[in-house]
XYZ file of C-alpha atoms in Angstrom:
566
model
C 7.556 -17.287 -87.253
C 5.011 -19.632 -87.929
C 7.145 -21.390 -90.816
C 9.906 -21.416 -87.865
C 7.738 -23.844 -85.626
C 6.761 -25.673 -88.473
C 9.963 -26.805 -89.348
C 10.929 -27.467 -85.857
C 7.923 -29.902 -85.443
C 8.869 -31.474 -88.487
C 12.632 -32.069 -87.563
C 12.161 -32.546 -83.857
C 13.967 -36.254 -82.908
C 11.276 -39.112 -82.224
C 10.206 -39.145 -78.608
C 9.305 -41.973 -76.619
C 5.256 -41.578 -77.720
C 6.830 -41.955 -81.703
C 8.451 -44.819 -80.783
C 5.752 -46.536 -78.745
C 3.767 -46.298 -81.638
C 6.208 -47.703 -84.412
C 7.127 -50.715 -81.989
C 3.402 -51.520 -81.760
C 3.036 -51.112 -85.571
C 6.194 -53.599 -85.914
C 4.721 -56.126 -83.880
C 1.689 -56.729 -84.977
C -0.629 -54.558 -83.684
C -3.780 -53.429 -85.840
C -5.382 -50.921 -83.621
C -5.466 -48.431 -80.977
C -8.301 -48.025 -79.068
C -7.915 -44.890 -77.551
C -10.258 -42.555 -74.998
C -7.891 -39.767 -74.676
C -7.069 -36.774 -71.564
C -4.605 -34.785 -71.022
C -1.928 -37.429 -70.760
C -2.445 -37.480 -74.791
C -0.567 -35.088 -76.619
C 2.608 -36.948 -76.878
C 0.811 -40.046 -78.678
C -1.710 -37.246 -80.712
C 1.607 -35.398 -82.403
C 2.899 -38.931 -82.832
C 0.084 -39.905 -84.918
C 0.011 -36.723 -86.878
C 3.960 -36.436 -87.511
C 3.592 -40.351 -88.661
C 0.640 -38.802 -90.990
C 2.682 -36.318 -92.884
C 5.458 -38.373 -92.649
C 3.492 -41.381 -94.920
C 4.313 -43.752 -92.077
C 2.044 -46.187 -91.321
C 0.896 -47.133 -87.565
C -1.690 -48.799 -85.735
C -5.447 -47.465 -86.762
C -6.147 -45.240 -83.739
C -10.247 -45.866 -82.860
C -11.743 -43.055 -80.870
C -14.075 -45.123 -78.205
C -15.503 -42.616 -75.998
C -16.024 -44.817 -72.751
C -13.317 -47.261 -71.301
C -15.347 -50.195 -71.145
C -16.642 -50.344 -74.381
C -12.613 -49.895 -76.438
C -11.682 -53.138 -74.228
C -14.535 -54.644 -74.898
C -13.560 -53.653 -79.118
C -10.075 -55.236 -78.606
C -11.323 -58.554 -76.803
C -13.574 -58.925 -79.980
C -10.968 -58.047 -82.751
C -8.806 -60.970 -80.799
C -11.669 -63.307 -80.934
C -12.615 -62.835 -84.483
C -8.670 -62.625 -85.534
C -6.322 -64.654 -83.207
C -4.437 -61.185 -82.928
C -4.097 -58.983 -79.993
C -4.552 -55.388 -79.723
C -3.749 -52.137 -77.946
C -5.704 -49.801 -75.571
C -4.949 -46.506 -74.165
C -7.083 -44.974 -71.928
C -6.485 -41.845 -69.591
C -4.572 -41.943 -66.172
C -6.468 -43.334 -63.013
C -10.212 -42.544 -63.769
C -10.070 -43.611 -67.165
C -7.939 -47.030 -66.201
C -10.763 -46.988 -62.942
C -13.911 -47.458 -65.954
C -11.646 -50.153 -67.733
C -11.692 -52.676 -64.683
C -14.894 -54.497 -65.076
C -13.701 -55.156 -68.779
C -10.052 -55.921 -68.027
C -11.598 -58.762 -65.764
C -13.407 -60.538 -68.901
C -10.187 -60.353 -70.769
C -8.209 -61.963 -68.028
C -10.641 -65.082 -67.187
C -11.286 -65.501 -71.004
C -7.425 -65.847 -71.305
C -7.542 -62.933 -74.012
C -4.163 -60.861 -74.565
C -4.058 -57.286 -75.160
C -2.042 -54.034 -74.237
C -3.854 -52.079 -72.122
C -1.490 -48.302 -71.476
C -2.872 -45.327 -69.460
C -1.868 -42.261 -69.109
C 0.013 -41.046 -65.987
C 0.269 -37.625 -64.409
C 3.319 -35.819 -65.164
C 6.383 -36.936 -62.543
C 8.067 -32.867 -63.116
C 6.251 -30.342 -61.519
C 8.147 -27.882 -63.775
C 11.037 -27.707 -66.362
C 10.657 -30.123 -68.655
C 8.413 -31.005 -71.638
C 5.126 -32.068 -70.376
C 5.806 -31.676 -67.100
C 2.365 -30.339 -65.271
C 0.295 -27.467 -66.721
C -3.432 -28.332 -65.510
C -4.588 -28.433 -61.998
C -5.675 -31.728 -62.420
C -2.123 -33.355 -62.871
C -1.679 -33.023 -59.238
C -5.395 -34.401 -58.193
C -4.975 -37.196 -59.888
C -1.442 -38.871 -59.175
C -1.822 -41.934 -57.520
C 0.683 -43.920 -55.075
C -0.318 -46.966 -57.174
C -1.985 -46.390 -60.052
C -1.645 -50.031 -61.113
C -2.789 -51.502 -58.208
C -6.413 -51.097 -58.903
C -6.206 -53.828 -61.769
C -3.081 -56.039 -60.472
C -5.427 -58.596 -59.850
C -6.648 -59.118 -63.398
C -3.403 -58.510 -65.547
C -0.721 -60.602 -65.966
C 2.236 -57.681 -65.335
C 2.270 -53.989 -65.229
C 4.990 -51.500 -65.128
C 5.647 -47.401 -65.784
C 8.252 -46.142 -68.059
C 10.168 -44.542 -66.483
C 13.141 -43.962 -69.190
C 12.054 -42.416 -72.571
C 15.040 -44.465 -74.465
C 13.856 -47.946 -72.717
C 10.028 -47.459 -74.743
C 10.838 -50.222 -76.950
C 12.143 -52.604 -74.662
C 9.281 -51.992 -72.182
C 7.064 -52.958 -75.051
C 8.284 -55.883 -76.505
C 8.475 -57.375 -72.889
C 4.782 -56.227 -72.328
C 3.808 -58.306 -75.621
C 5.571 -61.154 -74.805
C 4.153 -61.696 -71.720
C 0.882 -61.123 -72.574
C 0.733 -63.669 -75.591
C 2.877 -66.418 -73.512
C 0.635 -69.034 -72.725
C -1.883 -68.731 -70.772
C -2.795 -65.247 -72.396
C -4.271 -62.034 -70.601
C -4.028 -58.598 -70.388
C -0.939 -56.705 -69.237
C -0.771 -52.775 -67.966
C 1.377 -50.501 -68.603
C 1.290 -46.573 -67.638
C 2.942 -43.738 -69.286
C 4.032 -40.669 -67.508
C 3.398 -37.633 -69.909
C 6.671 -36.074 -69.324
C 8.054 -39.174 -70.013
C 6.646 -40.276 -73.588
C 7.359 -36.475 -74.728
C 10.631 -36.841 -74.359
C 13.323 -37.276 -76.915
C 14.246 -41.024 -77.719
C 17.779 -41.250 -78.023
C 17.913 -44.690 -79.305
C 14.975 -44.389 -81.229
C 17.103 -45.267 -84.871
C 17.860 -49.182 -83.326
C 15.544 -52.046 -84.604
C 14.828 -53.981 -81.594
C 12.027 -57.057 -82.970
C 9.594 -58.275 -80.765
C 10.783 -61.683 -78.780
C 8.292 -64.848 -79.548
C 5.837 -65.995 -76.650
C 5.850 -69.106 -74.797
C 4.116 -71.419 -76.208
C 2.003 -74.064 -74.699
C 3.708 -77.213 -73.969
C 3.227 -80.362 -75.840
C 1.798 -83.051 -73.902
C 4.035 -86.334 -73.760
C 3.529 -89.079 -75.483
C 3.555 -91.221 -72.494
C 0.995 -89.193 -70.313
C -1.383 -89.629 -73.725
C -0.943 -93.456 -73.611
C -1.975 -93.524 -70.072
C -5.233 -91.440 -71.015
C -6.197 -93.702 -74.126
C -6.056 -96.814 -71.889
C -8.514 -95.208 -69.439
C -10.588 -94.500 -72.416
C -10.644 -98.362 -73.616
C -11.805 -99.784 -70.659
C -14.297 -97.086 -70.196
C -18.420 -97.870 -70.119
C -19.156 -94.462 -69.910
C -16.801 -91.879 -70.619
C -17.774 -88.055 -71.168
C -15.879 -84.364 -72.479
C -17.479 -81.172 -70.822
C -15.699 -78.561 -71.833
C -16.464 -74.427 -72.346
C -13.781 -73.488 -74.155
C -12.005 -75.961 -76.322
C -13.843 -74.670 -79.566
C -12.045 -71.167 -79.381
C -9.197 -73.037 -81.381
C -10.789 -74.115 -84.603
C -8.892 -77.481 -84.707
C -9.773 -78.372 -81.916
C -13.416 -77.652 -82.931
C -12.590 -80.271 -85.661
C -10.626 -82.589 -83.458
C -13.278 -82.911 -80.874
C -15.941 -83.303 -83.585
C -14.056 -86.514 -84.965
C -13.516 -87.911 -81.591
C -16.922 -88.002 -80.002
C -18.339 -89.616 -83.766
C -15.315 -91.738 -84.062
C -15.401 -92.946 -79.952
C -19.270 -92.822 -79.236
C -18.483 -90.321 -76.567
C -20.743 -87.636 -75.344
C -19.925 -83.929 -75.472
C -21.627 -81.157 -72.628
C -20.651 -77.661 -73.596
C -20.908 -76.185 -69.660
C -21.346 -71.984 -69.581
C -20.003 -72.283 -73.119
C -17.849 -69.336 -74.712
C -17.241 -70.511 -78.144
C -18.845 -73.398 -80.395
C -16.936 -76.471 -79.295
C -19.269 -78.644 -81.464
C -21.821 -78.365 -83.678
C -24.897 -77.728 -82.082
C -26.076 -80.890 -84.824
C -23.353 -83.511 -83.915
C -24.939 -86.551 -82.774
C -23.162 -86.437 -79.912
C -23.710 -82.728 -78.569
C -25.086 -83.692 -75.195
C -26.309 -79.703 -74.779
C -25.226 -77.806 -71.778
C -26.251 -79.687 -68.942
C -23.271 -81.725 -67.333
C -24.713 -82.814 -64.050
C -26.715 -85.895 -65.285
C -23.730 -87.267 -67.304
C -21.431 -86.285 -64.736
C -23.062 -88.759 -62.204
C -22.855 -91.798 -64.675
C -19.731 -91.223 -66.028
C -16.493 -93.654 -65.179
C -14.044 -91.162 -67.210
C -14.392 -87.227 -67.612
C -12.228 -85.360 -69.668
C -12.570 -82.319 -68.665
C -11.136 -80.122 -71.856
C -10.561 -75.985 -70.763
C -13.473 -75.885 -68.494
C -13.286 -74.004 -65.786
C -16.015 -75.349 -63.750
C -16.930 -78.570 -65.137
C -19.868 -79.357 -62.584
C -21.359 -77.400 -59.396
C -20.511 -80.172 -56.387
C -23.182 -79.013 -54.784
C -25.601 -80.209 -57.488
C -23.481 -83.031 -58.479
C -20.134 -84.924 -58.034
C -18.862 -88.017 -60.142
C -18.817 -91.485 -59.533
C -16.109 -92.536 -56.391
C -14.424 -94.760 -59.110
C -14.495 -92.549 -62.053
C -11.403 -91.414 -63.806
C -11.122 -87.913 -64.048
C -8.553 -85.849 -66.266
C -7.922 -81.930 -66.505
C -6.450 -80.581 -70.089
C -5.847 -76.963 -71.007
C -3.562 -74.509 -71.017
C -3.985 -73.312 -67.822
C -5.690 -77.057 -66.615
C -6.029 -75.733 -62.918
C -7.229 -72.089 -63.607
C -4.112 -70.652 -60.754
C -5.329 -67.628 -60.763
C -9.066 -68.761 -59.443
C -8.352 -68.792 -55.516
C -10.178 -71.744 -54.917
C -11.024 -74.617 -57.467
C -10.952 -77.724 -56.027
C -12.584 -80.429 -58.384
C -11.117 -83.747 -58.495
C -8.341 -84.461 -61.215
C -6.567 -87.382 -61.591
C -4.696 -86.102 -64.487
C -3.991 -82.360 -65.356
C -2.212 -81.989 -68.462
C -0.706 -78.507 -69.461
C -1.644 -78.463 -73.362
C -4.051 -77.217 -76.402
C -6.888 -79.271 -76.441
C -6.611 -79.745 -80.051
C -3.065 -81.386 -79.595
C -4.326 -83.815 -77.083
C -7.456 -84.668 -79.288
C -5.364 -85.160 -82.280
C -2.608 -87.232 -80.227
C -5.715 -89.329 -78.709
C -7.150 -90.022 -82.433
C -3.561 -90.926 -83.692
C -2.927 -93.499 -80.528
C -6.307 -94.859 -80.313
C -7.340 -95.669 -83.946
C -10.338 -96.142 -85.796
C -12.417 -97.427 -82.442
C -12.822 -97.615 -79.112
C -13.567 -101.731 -77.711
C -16.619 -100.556 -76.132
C -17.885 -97.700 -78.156
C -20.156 -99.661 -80.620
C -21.810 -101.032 -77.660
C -22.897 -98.150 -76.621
C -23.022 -95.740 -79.788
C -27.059 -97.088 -80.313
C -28.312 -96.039 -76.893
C -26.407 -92.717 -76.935
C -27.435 -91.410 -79.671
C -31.009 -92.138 -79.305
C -30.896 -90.756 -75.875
C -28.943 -87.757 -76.553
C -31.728 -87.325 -80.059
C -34.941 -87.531 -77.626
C -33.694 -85.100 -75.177
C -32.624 -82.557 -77.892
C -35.800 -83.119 -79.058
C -37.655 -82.458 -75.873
C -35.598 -79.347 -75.116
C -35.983 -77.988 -78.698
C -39.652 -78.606 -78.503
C -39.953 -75.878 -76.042
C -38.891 -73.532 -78.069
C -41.784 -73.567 -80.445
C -44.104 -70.405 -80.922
C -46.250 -70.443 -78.400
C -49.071 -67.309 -77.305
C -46.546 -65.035 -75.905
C -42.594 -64.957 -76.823
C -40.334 -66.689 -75.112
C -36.832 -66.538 -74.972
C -36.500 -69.736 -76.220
C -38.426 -69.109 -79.201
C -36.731 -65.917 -79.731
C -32.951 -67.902 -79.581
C -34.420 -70.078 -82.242
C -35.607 -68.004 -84.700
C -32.202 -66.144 -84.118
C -30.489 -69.141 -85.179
C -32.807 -69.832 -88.306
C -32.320 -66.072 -89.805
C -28.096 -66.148 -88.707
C -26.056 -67.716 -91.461
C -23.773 -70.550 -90.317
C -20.966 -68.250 -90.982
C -22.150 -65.004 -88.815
C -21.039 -64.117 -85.461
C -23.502 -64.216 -82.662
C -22.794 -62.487 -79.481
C -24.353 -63.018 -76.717
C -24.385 -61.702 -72.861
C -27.070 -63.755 -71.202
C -30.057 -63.801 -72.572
C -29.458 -65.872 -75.745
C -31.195 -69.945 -75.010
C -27.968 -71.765 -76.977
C -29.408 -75.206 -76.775
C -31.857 -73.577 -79.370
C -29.704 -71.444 -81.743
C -28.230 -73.399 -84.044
C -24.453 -73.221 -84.379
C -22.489 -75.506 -86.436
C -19.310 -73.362 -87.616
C -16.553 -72.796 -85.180
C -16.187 -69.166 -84.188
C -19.633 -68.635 -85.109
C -20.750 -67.723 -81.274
C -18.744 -66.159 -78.492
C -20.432 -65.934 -75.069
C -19.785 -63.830 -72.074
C -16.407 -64.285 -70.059
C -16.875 -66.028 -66.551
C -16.008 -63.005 -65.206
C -19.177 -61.494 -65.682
C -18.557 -58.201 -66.247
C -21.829 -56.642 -67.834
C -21.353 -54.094 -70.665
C -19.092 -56.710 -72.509
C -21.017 -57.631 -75.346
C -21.644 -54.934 -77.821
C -18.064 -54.128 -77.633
C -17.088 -57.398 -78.551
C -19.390 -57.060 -81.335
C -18.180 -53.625 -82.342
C -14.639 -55.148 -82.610
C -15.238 -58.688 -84.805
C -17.147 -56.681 -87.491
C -14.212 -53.825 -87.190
C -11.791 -57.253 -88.023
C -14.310 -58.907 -90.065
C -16.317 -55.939 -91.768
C -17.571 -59.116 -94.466
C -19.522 -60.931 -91.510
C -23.160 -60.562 -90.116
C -22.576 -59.695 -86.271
C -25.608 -60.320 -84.024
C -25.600 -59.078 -80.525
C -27.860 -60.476 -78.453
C -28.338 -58.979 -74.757
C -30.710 -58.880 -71.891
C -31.917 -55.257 -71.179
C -29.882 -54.997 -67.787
C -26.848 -56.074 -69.807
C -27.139 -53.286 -72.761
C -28.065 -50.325 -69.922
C -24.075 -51.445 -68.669
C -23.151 -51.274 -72.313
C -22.677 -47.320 -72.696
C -25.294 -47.415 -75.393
C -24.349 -43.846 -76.450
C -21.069 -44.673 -76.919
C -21.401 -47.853 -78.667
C -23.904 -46.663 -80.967
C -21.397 -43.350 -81.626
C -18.630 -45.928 -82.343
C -20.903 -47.885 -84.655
C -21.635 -44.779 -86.528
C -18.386 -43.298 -86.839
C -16.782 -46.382 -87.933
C -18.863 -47.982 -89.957
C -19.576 -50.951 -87.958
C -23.319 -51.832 -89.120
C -24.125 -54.640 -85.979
C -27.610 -56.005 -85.368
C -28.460 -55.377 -81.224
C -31.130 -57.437 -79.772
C -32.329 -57.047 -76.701
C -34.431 -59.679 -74.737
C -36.754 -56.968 -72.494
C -37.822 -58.511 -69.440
C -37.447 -55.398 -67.471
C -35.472 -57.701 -65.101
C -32.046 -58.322 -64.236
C -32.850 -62.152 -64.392
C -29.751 -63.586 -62.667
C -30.792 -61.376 -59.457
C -33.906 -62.885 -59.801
C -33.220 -66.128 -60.612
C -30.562 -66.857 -57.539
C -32.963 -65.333 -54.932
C -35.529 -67.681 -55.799
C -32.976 -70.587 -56.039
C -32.096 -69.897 -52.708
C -35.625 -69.158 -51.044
C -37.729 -70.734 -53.193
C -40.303 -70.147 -50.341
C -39.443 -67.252 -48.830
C -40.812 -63.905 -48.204
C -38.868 -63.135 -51.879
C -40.920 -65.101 -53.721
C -44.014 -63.939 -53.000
C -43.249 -60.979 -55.236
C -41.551 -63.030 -57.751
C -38.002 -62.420 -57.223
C -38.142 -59.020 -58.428
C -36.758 -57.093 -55.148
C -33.826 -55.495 -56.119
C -34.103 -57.010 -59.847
C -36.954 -55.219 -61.047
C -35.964 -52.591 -63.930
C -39.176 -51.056 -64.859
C -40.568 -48.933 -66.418
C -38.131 -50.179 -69.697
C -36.711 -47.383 -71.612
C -37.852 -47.051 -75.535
C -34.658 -48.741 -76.147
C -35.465 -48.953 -80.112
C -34.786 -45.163 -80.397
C -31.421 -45.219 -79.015
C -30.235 -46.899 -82.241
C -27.741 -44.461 -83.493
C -28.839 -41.323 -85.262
C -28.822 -42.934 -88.873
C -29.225 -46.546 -87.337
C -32.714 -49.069 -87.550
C -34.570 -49.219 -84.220
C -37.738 -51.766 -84.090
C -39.579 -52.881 -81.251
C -41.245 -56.723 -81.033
C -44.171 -57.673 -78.816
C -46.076 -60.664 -80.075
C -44.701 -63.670 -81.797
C -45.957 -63.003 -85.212
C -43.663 -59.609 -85.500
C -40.653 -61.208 -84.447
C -39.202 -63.042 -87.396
C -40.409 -60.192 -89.909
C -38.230 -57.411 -87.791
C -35.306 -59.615 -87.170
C -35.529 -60.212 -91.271
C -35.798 -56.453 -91.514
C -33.096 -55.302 -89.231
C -30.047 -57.811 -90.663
C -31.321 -56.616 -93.931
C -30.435 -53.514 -92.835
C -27.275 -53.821 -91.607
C -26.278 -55.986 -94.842
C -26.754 -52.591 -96.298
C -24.863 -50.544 -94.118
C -27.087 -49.519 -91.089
C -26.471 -50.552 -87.703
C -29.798 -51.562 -86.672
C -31.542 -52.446 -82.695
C -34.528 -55.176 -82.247
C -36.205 -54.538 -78.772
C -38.026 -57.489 -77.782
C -40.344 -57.605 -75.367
C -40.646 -60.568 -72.733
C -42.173 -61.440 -69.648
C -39.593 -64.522 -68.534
């Protein structure tokens, strides 16, 4: 008997869960991030059948919270260029993947998100409903609690259309601009046999982002000869490592000033004569030509608005961010494009030199040298840490070539940076809880690289330590955590005073509904075989920061809690 239903599991026909999986491993797809329910055991006999069968499919990743495996496949994309899968379980489970979902879609990053769905047969078929809970948690529109933030959703609905469904799921996500797409999976549905499952469909290529005329280029180089005082800000050109390079060429061969505003990814080196930090406002005011490469907001109007003659051009894929309801900064120009193929066209058209850049190359550069100078000078030791100091000495112990994450708390004008892909910052989305994830997944890509993740202590409570320390173990995945203790969540703080810097707020320093003492011992929540120190004066810091990559160079995920008052 038992022989019997081994044989039949062996020579059962694919179902629609076999070849969701195969279709994913065809196109590209590395891993599966999975946090499973009962919605599952199509896609679990999948992967075991595909086991004994020698058949190779994505790497399923057990992540046992929702937020931290799409937080894992936003950082495998970053650190790879290659977008991964998610599956998570019916409405609760897609419910704890929202505030993640959201940093994928502002950051533009692509990825398959499925979920489960409860059983559409109440009876008679395979996998039709067998727990009480199928019925509790069907939804009228599962879907709609993430529309906002994905670029399409659908259900299967037929078990023979699986492949289809995917390859249309893909090729929407990756079409430019990227984001996350949705897609549910009734459990009835993915058990069942897959009557076309023998055809080879191959995935369709994305749309690509469109190249930028020639003539619309011309027209931009001209406004950049007879410019005095032109300026880039930009916050993400430098996830596209040519355009790290381009942009580095430009502003040394042009004499123009770069301002890396809420900065994601190292657009320039942090050492480039003309990194004008992360401050637009001043240079926005003098400026007679912005251009204004994938920045979402490239100054706050209410703190500053360019020049009434300036010249002002948009470039990016997505120049006018249409999915941000309002966003109304001038533009004179908005070119759909890569910012690297604009830079590269601008360098080809406008030659060697700009007419007036020598004139002003002198004065720039000493300018933009004395107030790197002034703002690096604050981050010397002083009596008590600072987060300043701390960002600095981060940057002295990192390799050029390791990945620093960071959600908040990390000062960039003081870490030095000078590789592209060597920093990835927090989406403008905001959701907290993003950032040890992300780390999780580039040293799951890159297993070679020192990761550093660098959060405040509000942002690592949001992170599902327990989780992301379990994932850490269980995978391998030595990361350095540190965590900049303030026993604050500093943005609350921070804005109330902004906004009454006098009021009754501010006589207790903010800390009204900020204040997160008493701090948890967050050094022993390190993982059971992981490296937990703790840091409270100046003269420990360096030595446990030494210690702790030390330790994860050999294998050890290790957590640095540093203690504060800012």
């Amino acid at each position: 008997m038992n022989q019997h239903l081994t044989d039949a599991v062996q020579t059962a026909a694919p179902s629609a869960a076999d070849t969701l999986l195969t279709q994913l491993q065809t196109a590209g797809i590395d891993f599966l991030f999975a946090n499973g329910g009962t919605d599952f055991p199509p896609i679990v006999e999948a992967y075991c059948k595909a086991e004994v069968d020698g058949r190779a499919l994505p790497k399923p990743v057990v992540v046992p919270h929702e937020n931290t495996a799409v937080a894992m496949a936003h950082g495998v994309y970053l650190a790879t260029g290659r977008m991964q899968a998610v599956m998570v379980h019916v409405n609760v489970g897609t419910a704890n993947t929202i505030n993640a979902v959201l940093d994928a879609s502002r950051e533009q990053v692509p990825m398959l998100l499925m979920a489960g769905r409860s059983p559409f047969s109440e009876k008679g078929h395979h996998g039709t409903r067998t727990r009480y809970i199928h019925w509790a948690q069907e939804m009228f529109d599962q879907a709609g609690m993430l529309r906002e933030a994905v670029k399409w959703d659908y259900e299967l609905h037929l078990a023979d259309q699986v492949r289809d469904v995917v390859n249309r799921a893909l090729e929407i996500a990756e079409s430019t601009p990227k984001g996350p797409v949705y897609l549910t999976l009734p459990r009835d549905v993915i058990a069942a046999e897959d009557a076309r499952s023998e055809e080879r469909i191959p995935p369709r290529p994305p749309v690509a982002a469109p190249v930028v005329p020639r003539a619309q280029l011309e027209e931009i180089a001209q406004g950049l000869r007879e410019a005095e005082n032109p300026l880039i800000v930009t916050a993400n050109a430098g996830r596209d490592a040519a355009a790290f390079r381009a942009l580095s060429e430009f502003a040394e061969r042009y004499a123009v000033p770069v301002t890396s505003y809420h900065q994601r990814f190292v657009s320039i080196s942090t050492e480039h004569p003309f990194e004008a930090g992360h401050d637009p406002m001043p240079w926005v005011r003098e400026a007679d030509f912005i251009l204004v490469l994938d920045c979402d907001v490239p100054w706050v109007p209410q703190l500053a608005e360019p020049r009434a003659d300036a010249k002002i051009v948009h470039v990016g894929e997505d120049p006018v961010f249409a999915r941000y309801p309002m966003r109304s900064f001038r533009s004179d120009m908005s070119l759909a494009g890569r910012p690297a193929d604009v830079l590269e066209g601008l360098l080809d058209i406008l030659g060697p030199s700009l007419p007036k850049g020598e004139a002003r190359r002198e004065a720039l550069t000493a300018r933009i040298a004395e107030d790197r100078a002034a703002t690096r000078a604050k981050g010397e030791p002083k009596e008590a840490l600072t987060p300043e100091y701390i960002s600095r000495v981060i940057g002295e112990i990192a390799s050029p070539e390791a990945a620093i994450v960071n959600e908040y708390p990390l000062r960039v004008e003081h870490c030095q940076r000078t590789e592209p892909g060597s920093y990835f910052g927090l989406s403008p989305a905001g959701g907290l809880g993003w950032g040890l994830g992300a780390a999780l997944g580039i040293k799951l890509a890159q297993p070679e690289r020192d990761v550093i993740c660098t959060m405040g202590d509000g942002a690592y409570i949001f992170t599902n330590p327990t989780a992301s320390h379990w994932v850490a173990q269980a995978q391998g995945l030595p990361v350095l955590t540190v965590i900049f203790n303030n026993a604050l969540h500093g943005a609350v703080r921070n804005s109330t005073l902004a906004m009454y810097p006098e009021g009754h707020s501010s006589r207790g320093g903010g800390r009204m509904l900020a204040d997160l003492s008493p701090a948890p011992a967050f050094e022993s929540l390190a993982g059971a075989e992981g490296l937990g120190l703790r840091v409270e004066s100046v003269a420990e810091l360096r030595p446990a920061l030494e210690e702790a990559l030390a330790a994860t160079r050999a294998g050890r995920q290790a957590l640095v809690n540093v203690i504060c008052d800012y």
